[in-house]
C-alpha cells in the first residue's frame, strides 16, 4: 500500500451511477424468501415494543440479527409507512404489494451509497502505476469496477434480496482506515525529509494520525459486528492486528515485538470503543433480562451442519464422500440400506443429523476446525505485522477459513473473502491469479440462489461480463512481469470446466426426466465442483502467506 496519486476521479461517479441504474432495472425481478424476512422484521420493529422483538414468532422468519440491525429496520419502517402501511402488520405474511416491492428494492439501492463511498476510499489506498495515463489501466479504476460491479453483490442484494452492500460498505470503510495509515505516514515522512523545522510537530502528527485511523477502524468494525454477527469471522484479524500494531507501538530491529512498548492506554481506548458499542446495542436487552433469548436467535446451532444448499466448502466434500461411501457399502453388502440415517442434509430449516459412514460433525468440532484454520494467519501478523497488507491478508484468510469450516455456513458468505481479495488482486500478480479462481468459482456457486427461468439470461450475462473484465483487466495490469497468463494450465482447465457444469445444470437437467427423480443433483454437482476451487484458493493463499514470511521485512 502506498500514497495515492492525486488525479482526476471524474470516472468514479459514472461507474457508481451506471451500476445504480442497473440495480433499478431489477426492481420487478425475482426475489427470494429473504424479501419476506426483511418485510417481517420491518413489521416487528415498527408494530411491537422492543421487549417483544426477539420473542415474536408469528412468522418462521424470526428476527435473528443483532440489535443494531433491528434498529436499522426500525428506522426503515418509518419511511416504509409512507409507501404502504399494510407491510408493517406482523400478521400480513408473504405480503408483497407493488409499493412494498418498490420500497424494499429502493432501500437496498439507497443504502448502497455507503458501499460506494467505501469503495472509493479503498481505491484511494492502492498504489498507482507510474507513467500510466490510460484510466483503464489504473489499479484504482480496476478495483472500483471489481467492487462496484461485483457480480455476487448484484445478484444477492438486488435479485435475491439482502442488505450486504450496506454492511460490506462499513467493513471496507473500516479496512480503508487501516490502509490509509500507511498512506498518511508516507506523506508525513516525505515532509520530514524535506523540512527539519517542523520535525517535532510532524512527529506528533504521525502519532495522532496513527491513533486516529486505527480507532476509527475499530469503531466501524464494532458497529458492523452489532449489525450482523457473521463478521465475527474476521474478528480474529482485527483483534490480533490492533493488539500487535496499535497497543505495542514499537518493534525490535529484527521485527520482533518490543514488549516494553505496550501501551495500556491504547488498550483501554480500544476496549472502551468495543464495550460502548456493545452496551448501546445489547444494553436494553440486558436490562430486560433478555440476553439469553437474543443470543439463542443469533446462534441457532440446531439448524444443522449445512444450509439448504451446501456452501462450497470442506463440509460439502465431506458430505459427498459420506454419501459415496454409503452407496458403496450398500452395493458391497457391507451396510444395510434400511439402517442408514434418513435425515436430510439439504432442507432449508434442517435440524441436526448424522452421517451414514463418516463421523458426524458437531458445532464444537466446526469451531475447533475454524480456529485451527485461522490460527496460522493470526500468528503470522503477530510475529510480523507487515502493515496494512499483512492485516488484509489475515482478514481474508480468517474469512475464508471460517467459510471453509464453519457451522451452517451460507453460500453468500463467500463474498466476505472475494471483496477483500479484490484489493490485493490489483497490487499483486499472485493474488490476482488466486482472485480469478476464487471469484469465478465463488460467484458461480451463487447461481442456484436465482433459479427462475426469466432471470437466467441476467445472471449469465452479469457473470460473463464480470469474469471477462476481471481476466482482461488484471492480466493487462500485471503484464509488466513478462508472463501472459495469471493462471497455470490446470487452473485454466478447471475454470473452463465450469462451462459444461453450467450447461448441464442450467439447461440440460431441467429438460431431462431426472428433474423429478433427483431434484437436488444440480445443487450437489455445483457445490462439490466449486468446493474444489474454493479449497484450492484457500491453500494457495496460505502458501502465499508462508512466502511473505520468508521475504525481508518491508519498511
XYZ file of C-alpha atoms in Angstrom:
555
model
C 0.000 0.000 0.000
C 1.255 3.457 -0.772
C 0.172 7.046 -1.012
C -2.428 7.596 -3.718
C -1.620 9.587 -6.798
C -3.579 12.851 -6.950
C -5.536 12.690 -10.197
C -8.977 13.228 -11.620
C -11.688 10.924 -10.317
C -14.296 12.029 -12.837
C -14.764 8.414 -13.927
C -15.874 7.215 -10.482
C -19.327 8.888 -10.418
C -20.024 7.411 -13.868
C -19.264 3.894 -12.595
C -21.379 4.405 -9.482
C -24.340 5.882 -11.384
C -24.144 3.171 -14.013
C -24.391 0.334 -11.508
C -27.144 2.171 -9.591
C -29.240 2.479 -12.752
C -28.658 -1.206 -13.437
C -29.957 -2.059 -9.960
C -33.131 -0.096 -10.694
C -33.825 -2.413 -13.640
C -34.085 -5.344 -11.199
C -36.892 -3.840 -9.099
C -39.570 -6.055 -10.645
C -37.384 -9.154 -10.922
C -37.496 -12.321 -8.823
C -36.955 -12.030 -5.089
C -36.390 -14.825 -2.571
C -37.866 -15.563 0.850
C -35.349 -13.081 2.259
C -37.638 -10.381 0.908
C -40.356 -11.612 3.290
C -37.771 -11.983 6.069
C -36.934 -8.286 5.967
C -40.566 -7.228 5.480
C -41.419 -9.192 8.616
C -38.592 -7.505 10.512
C -39.898 -4.104 9.410
C -43.305 -5.063 10.814
C -41.892 -6.438 14.079
C -39.740 -3.418 14.883
C -42.423 -0.923 13.856
C -45.510 -2.532 15.414
C -44.187 -4.143 18.581
C -42.373 -2.821 21.667
C -38.662 -3.532 21.946
C -39.337 -6.136 24.637
C -41.122 -8.347 22.078
C -38.738 -8.014 19.128
C -36.812 -11.215 19.864
C -39.821 -13.161 21.128
C -42.187 -12.632 18.184
C -42.607 -15.863 16.177
C -45.791 -15.439 14.121
C -43.636 -15.989 11.051
C -40.985 -18.692 10.769
C -38.606 -15.904 9.695
C -37.971 -14.577 13.177
C -35.609 -11.687 13.948
C -32.120 -13.225 14.178
C -29.739 -10.315 13.538
C -28.065 -8.262 16.323
C -29.953 -5.357 17.920
C -28.312 -2.585 15.864
C -29.707 -4.141 12.698
C -33.129 -4.272 14.348
C -32.754 -0.539 14.988
C -31.797 -0.123 11.321
C -35.028 -1.914 10.312
C -36.947 0.262 12.775
C -35.605 3.364 11.047
C -36.506 1.999 7.611
C -40.024 1.204 8.814
C -40.751 4.892 9.386
C -40.058 5.511 5.719
C -41.911 2.349 4.670
C -45.188 3.553 6.173
C -45.334 6.278 3.511
C -45.319 3.577 0.805
C -47.750 1.002 2.217
C -48.753 0.730 5.889
C -50.013 -2.815 5.387
C -46.470 -4.121 5.025
C -45.912 -3.148 8.655
C -48.549 -5.530 10.011
C -46.972 -8.634 11.532
C -49.861 -10.884 10.538
C -49.570 -9.972 6.827
C -47.317 -12.890 5.978
C -45.802 -13.030 2.470
C -47.130 -9.543 1.755
C -45.591 -8.131 -1.440
C -47.710 -5.317 -2.867
C -46.115 -3.202 -5.646
C -45.411 -0.282 -3.249
C -43.825 -2.752 -0.817
C -41.588 -4.194 -3.510
C -40.638 -0.691 -4.661
C -39.729 0.436 -1.160
C -37.729 -2.681 -0.307
C -35.736 -2.521 -3.546
C -35.083 1.206 -3.247
C -33.976 0.810 0.376
C -31.194 -1.558 -0.736
C -30.146 0.745 -3.591
C -30.132 3.809 -1.341
C -28.162 2.195 1.497
C -25.617 1.032 -1.095
C -24.346 4.624 -1.033
C -22.289 3.507 1.983
C -20.668 0.817 -0.157
C -19.998 3.272 -2.999
C -18.259 5.686 -0.628
C -16.261 2.855 0.943
C -15.193 1.568 -2.469
C -13.814 4.989 -3.355
C -11.909 5.179 -0.062
C -10.329 1.792 -0.765
C -9.448 2.843 -4.316
C -7.581 5.837 -2.916
C -5.334 3.499 -0.958
C -3.965 1.375 -3.791
C -0.607 2.081 -5.379
C -0.874 3.609 -8.850
C 1.489 2.595 -11.630
C 3.961 5.257 -12.657
C 3.525 6.676 -16.128
C 0.063 5.176 -16.694
C -2.218 7.802 -18.212
C -4.881 5.443 -19.511
C -7.601 5.284 -16.857
C -8.475 1.709 -17.918
C -5.000 0.599 -16.841
C -5.106 2.273 -13.441
C -5.314 -0.072 -10.416
C -7.812 2.295 -8.765
C -10.162 2.051 -11.761
C -9.883 -1.739 -11.963
C -10.549 -2.035 -8.229
C -13.552 0.286 -8.486
C -15.102 -1.955 -11.144
C -14.317 -5.138 -9.211
C -16.059 -3.709 -6.134
C -18.949 -1.646 -7.527
C -19.876 -4.150 -10.250
C -19.232 -7.239 -8.163
C -21.418 -9.989 -9.608
C -22.148 -11.595 -6.249
C -23.390 -8.413 -4.617
C -25.600 -7.596 -7.591
C -27.496 -10.874 -7.594
C -27.539 -11.462 -3.835
C -28.766 -7.983 -2.903
C -30.746 -6.810 -5.913
C -32.253 -10.077 -7.159
C -32.221 -12.486 -4.229
C -32.635 -9.556 -1.796
C -30.440 -8.646 1.167
C -28.541 -5.646 2.563
C -24.984 -6.926 2.106
C -23.806 -3.856 0.201
C -24.545 -1.570 3.131
C -22.785 -3.920 5.540
C -19.789 -4.575 3.300
C -19.520 -0.821 2.906
C -18.908 -0.462 6.630
C -16.364 -3.301 6.511
C -14.464 -1.710 3.621
C -14.557 1.678 5.352
C -13.042 0.064 8.428
C -10.397 -1.663 6.310
C -9.625 1.583 4.469
C -8.867 3.328 7.772
C -6.080 0.846 8.424
C -4.886 1.019 4.819
C -4.784 4.813 4.996
C -2.437 4.789 7.988
C 0.472 3.947 5.735
C -0.605 6.424 3.052
C -0.745 9.278 5.580
C 2.544 8.261 7.143
C 4.114 8.252 3.670
C 3.090 11.892 3.177
C 4.250 12.920 6.637
C 7.619 11.188 6.273
C 8.140 12.962 2.944
C 7.690 16.267 4.773
C 10.102 15.167 7.481
C 12.742 14.504 4.844
C 12.361 17.959 3.308
C 11.867 20.184 6.316
C 13.773 19.955 9.587
C 11.951 22.925 11.140
C 8.745 21.008 11.699
C 10.097 17.605 12.748
C 8.794 17.875 16.301
C 5.365 18.921 15.125
C 5.253 16.234 12.452
C 6.298 13.521 14.876
C 3.267 14.417 16.955
C 1.203 14.364 13.743
C 2.420 10.850 12.978
C 1.221 9.651 16.374
C -2.143 11.413 16.079
C -2.812 10.084 12.578
C -1.734 6.583 13.590
C -4.040 6.501 16.601
C -6.995 8.204 14.955
C -7.148 5.929 11.922
C -6.871 2.741 13.966
C -9.504 3.871 16.467
C -11.875 4.850 13.673
C -11.371 1.438 12.061
C -12.070 -0.290 15.379
C -15.226 1.778 15.920
C -16.569 0.955 12.469
C -15.901 -2.748 12.925
C -17.575 -2.755 16.344
C -20.660 -1.192 14.779
C -20.543 -3.757 11.994
C -20.419 -6.677 14.442
C -23.540 -5.335 16.117
C -25.308 -5.085 12.774
C -24.539 -8.612 11.558
C -22.674 -11.176 13.618
C -21.345 -13.110 10.619
C -18.461 -10.627 10.676
C -17.186 -12.481 13.732
C -15.447 -14.498 11.006
C -12.852 -11.741 10.637
C -12.756 -10.578 14.275
C -9.508 -12.521 14.992
C -7.725 -10.496 12.322
C -8.849 -7.219 13.873
C -8.094 -8.325 17.432
C -4.570 -9.585 16.776
C -3.622 -6.790 14.390
C -4.788 -3.962 16.656
C -3.188 -5.529 19.715
C 0.117 -6.080 17.907
C 0.345 -2.931 15.787
C -1.547 -0.407 17.910
C -1.183 -1.424 21.543
C 2.504 -2.275 21.009
C 3.941 0.864 19.482
C 7.480 -0.319 18.631
C 9.336 -3.318 17.219
C 12.878 -4.519 17.703
C 15.342 -4.167 14.824
C 14.692 -7.745 13.732
C 10.950 -7.086 13.537
C 10.080 -8.948 16.738
C 7.814 -7.397 19.323
C 9.223 -4.954 21.862
C 7.276 -5.884 24.978
C 8.152 -2.694 26.825
C 6.362 -0.646 24.183
C 2.943 -1.912 25.307
C 0.508 0.944 25.976
C -2.278 0.208 28.496
C -3.986 3.465 27.499
C -4.304 2.346 23.896
C -5.737 -0.990 25.001
C -8.215 0.826 27.230
C -9.191 3.069 24.303
C -9.921 0.035 22.126
C -11.786 -1.672 24.949
C -13.861 1.427 25.604
C -14.926 1.546 21.961
C -15.972 -2.112 21.859
C -17.755 -2.013 25.231
C -19.550 1.231 24.410
C -20.930 -0.023 21.103
C -21.991 -3.377 22.594
C -23.605 -1.622 25.555
C -25.539 0.634 23.219
C -26.672 -2.356 21.175
C -27.340 -5.035 23.795
C -27.824 -2.830 26.856
C -31.644 -2.537 26.655
C -32.000 -6.307 26.293
C -29.605 -6.981 29.174
C -31.652 -4.587 31.316
C -34.829 -6.517 30.399
C -33.164 -9.858 31.160
C -33.496 -10.966 27.512
C -29.837 -11.520 26.608
C -30.158 -15.356 26.542
C -33.176 -15.060 24.235
C -31.318 -12.710 21.886
C -28.270 -14.981 21.788
C -30.428 -18.038 21.076
C -31.737 -16.248 17.985
C -28.268 -15.140 16.858
C -26.660 -18.586 17.201
C -29.228 -21.263 16.199
C -26.972 -24.322 16.435
C -29.899 -26.700 15.901
C -30.105 -25.801 12.203
C -27.576 -28.420 11.197
C -24.108 -28.561 9.660
C -25.085 -27.336 6.195
C -27.509 -24.775 4.864
C -30.325 -25.550 2.399
C -27.838 -25.640 -0.477
C -24.422 -26.876 0.578
C -21.982 -23.990 0.654
C -18.898 -24.883 -1.426
C -16.622 -25.665 1.495
C -14.895 -28.626 3.127
C -18.165 -29.982 4.535
C -19.649 -30.279 1.049
C -16.755 -32.572 0.138
C -17.174 -34.384 3.454
C -20.905 -34.894 2.820
C -20.437 -36.220 -0.705
C -17.690 -38.570 0.473
C -20.077 -39.896 3.129
C -22.791 -40.462 0.519
C -20.358 -42.236 -1.829
C -19.114 -44.493 0.968
C -22.697 -45.267 1.968
C -23.622 -46.217 -1.605
C -20.534 -48.410 -1.926
C -21.258 -50.005 1.418
C -24.790 -50.910 0.355
C -23.661 -52.197 -3.042
C -20.916 -54.328 -1.484
C -23.435 -55.503 1.136
C -21.322 -54.094 3.953
C -24.194 -51.842 5.055
C -27.941 -52.331 5.254
C -29.801 -49.548 3.433
C -32.707 -49.723 5.894
C -30.355 -48.998 8.790
C -28.809 -45.836 7.293
C -29.901 -42.473 8.756
C -32.696 -40.844 6.771
C -32.251 -37.246 7.946
C -31.832 -34.807 5.078
C -28.762 -32.635 4.786
C -30.356 -30.249 2.324
C -33.503 -28.912 3.962
C -33.859 -25.172 4.424
C -34.679 -25.451 8.116
C -32.758 -28.697 8.581
C -32.220 -29.982 12.110
C -29.260 -31.943 13.467
C -28.475 -35.146 11.606
C -25.994 -37.991 11.493
C -23.723 -39.005 8.658
C -24.118 -42.536 7.372
C -20.497 -43.758 7.402
C -18.157 -40.956 8.422
C -18.245 -39.490 11.954
C -20.983 -36.901 12.403
C -19.862 -33.300 12.820
C -20.946 -31.243 15.837
C -20.805 -27.450 16.308
C -17.845 -27.851 18.663
C -15.878 -29.726 16.005
C -16.501 -26.988 13.425
C -15.424 -24.383 15.993
C -12.140 -26.184 16.636
C -11.505 -26.655 12.905
C -12.238 -22.987 12.241
C -9.910 -21.794 14.989
C -7.131 -24.081 13.753
C -7.613 -22.799 10.193
C -7.215 -19.119 11.150
C -4.536 -19.599 13.824
C -1.539 -19.597 11.424
C -2.727 -16.355 9.807
C -3.235 -14.684 13.190
C 0.141 -15.957 14.411
C 1.779 -14.612 11.268
C 0.703 -10.992 11.785
C 1.565 -11.280 15.472
C 5.145 -12.272 14.610
C 5.450 -9.863 11.678
C 2.531 -7.474 11.164
C 3.756 -6.325 7.699
C 1.482 -3.298 7.893
C -1.852 -2.932 6.140
C -1.085 -5.629 3.590
C -0.461 -8.208 6.303
C -3.674 -7.227 8.085
C -5.718 -7.503 4.899
C -4.266 -10.933 4.101
C -5.029 -12.146 7.619
C -8.586 -10.792 7.365
C -9.036 -12.635 4.095
C -7.749 -15.931 5.490
C -9.956 -15.615 8.577
C -12.995 -15.030 6.359
C -12.175 -17.939 4.080
C -11.182 -20.250 6.929
C -14.498 -19.617 8.672
C -16.329 -20.188 5.396
C -14.455 -23.448 4.877
C -15.016 -24.976 8.307
C -17.900 -23.064 9.931
C -21.248 -24.421 11.142
C -24.319 -23.887 8.926
C -22.414 -21.596 6.561
C -24.455 -19.679 3.991
C -23.149 -19.785 0.430
C -23.390 -15.979 0.285
C -20.607 -15.722 2.899
C -18.042 -16.349 0.142
C -18.323 -12.627 -0.648
C -16.608 -11.901 2.657
C -13.443 -13.342 1.104
C -13.878 -12.228 -2.512
C -14.288 -8.494 -1.812
C -11.128 -8.010 0.321
C -9.155 -10.127 -2.143
C -10.118 -7.621 -4.855
C -7.880 -5.041 -3.149
C -4.881 -7.370 -3.064
C -5.510 -8.533 -6.643
C -4.801 -5.134 -8.201
C -1.409 -4.868 -6.484
C -0.058 -8.421 -6.545
C 0.216 -10.728 -9.520
C -0.009 -13.862 -7.367
C -3.099 -12.558 -5.563
C -4.639 -11.659 -8.935
C -4.401 -15.299 -10.026
C -5.975 -16.511 -6.784
C -8.698 -13.891 -7.144
C -9.619 -15.157 -10.601
C -10.057 -18.690 -9.270
C -11.887 -17.774 -6.067
C -14.165 -15.140 -7.583
C -15.102 -17.280 -10.587
C -15.897 -20.410 -8.574
C -17.342 -18.498 -5.618
C -19.614 -16.398 -7.809
C -20.754 -19.359 -9.857
C -21.637 -21.167 -6.618
C -24.279 -18.441 -6.118
C -26.121 -19.427 -9.304
C -28.598 -21.740 -7.506
C -29.869 -18.755 -5.496
C -31.505 -17.435 -8.675
C -33.307 -20.420 -10.187
C -36.171 -18.787 -12.122
C -36.018 -19.122 -15.948
C -36.700 -15.418 -16.549
C -33.584 -14.389 -14.598
C -31.280 -16.992 -16.206
C -30.084 -14.627 -19.002
C -29.493 -11.876 -16.435
C -27.238 -13.889 -14.144
C -25.359 -15.468 -17.059
C -24.753 -12.084 -18.718
C -23.654 -10.401 -15.482
C -21.353 -13.292 -14.609
C -19.726 -13.311 -18.046
C -19.233 -9.539 -18.016
C -17.575 -9.616 -14.607
C -15.366 -12.622 -15.367
C -14.241 -11.308 -18.760
C -13.415 -7.888 -17.313
C -11.548 -9.453 -14.378
C -9.379 -11.619 -16.634
C -8.615 -8.880 -19.170
C -8.066 -6.029 -16.704
C -5.939 -7.944 -14.202
C -3.853 -9.602 -16.938
C -3.162 -6.218 -18.517
C -2.464 -4.657 -15.117
C 0.224 -7.243 -14.333
C 1.569 -7.699 -17.865
C 4.838 -5.955 -16.960
C 6.045 -9.192 -15.336
C 6.533 -10.685 -18.789
C 4.192 -13.673 -18.290
C 0.989 -13.639 -20.321
C -1.354 -15.674 -18.123
C -2.131 -15.260 -14.442
C -3.189 -18.915 -14.200
C -1.416 -22.236 -14.535
C -2.729 -24.519 -17.331
C -4.502 -26.883 -14.922
C -6.157 -23.924 -13.197
C -7.451 -22.719 -16.554
C -8.770 -26.201 -17.358
C -10.603 -26.302 -14.030
C -12.255 -22.928 -14.621
C -13.226 -23.906 -18.165
C -14.900 -26.940 -16.617
C -17.489 -24.586 -15.147
C -18.920 -24.136 -18.653
C -20.125 -27.755 -19.113
C -21.226 -27.807 -15.464
C -23.337 -24.697 -16.048
C -24.831 -26.020 -19.291
C -25.675 -29.353 -17.666
C -27.204 -27.831 -14.524
C -28.961 -24.802 -16.020
C -30.088 -26.070 -19.442
C -29.939 -29.855 -19.874
C -31.028 -31.063 -16.427
C -34.283 -29.030 -16.227
C -35.364 -30.609 -19.536
C -34.429 -34.171 -18.542
C -36.512 -36.823 -16.707
C -34.006 -36.653 -13.846
C -35.634 -33.371 -12.818
C -38.329 -35.303 -10.922
C -36.198 -38.201 -9.682
C -33.103 -36.321 -8.499
C -34.135 -32.677 -7.900
C -31.067 -31.900 -5.764
C -28.493 -33.226 -8.264
C -27.625 -29.813 -9.817
C -27.123 -28.327 -6.353
C -24.862 -31.198 -5.378
C -22.784 -31.000 -8.572
C -22.434 -27.220 -8.323
C -21.476 -27.313 -4.664
C -18.920 -30.116 -4.986
C -17.266 -28.727 -8.136
C -16.998 -25.218 -6.678
C -15.754 -26.617 -3.356
C -12.609 -27.842 -5.082
C -11.838 -24.348 -6.382
C -12.517 -22.677 -3.028
C -10.384 -25.207 -1.135
C -7.583 -24.787 -3.664
C -7.721 -20.992 -3.317
C -7.543 -21.331 0.466
C -4.413 -23.462 0.207
C -2.788 -21.095 -2.290
C -3.446 -18.125 -0.021
C -1.712 -19.888 2.846
C 1.225 -20.783 0.620
C 1.409 -17.115 -0.356
C 1.416 -16.177 3.331
C 4.352 -18.502 4.000
C 6.255 -16.935 1.122
C 5.576 -13.478 2.574
C 7.130 -14.604 5.869
C 10.312 -15.653 4.081
C 10.796 -12.235 2.493
C 12.720 -9.476 4.267
C 10.571 -7.214 6.387
C 9.200 -4.266 4.404
C 9.558 -0.751 5.665
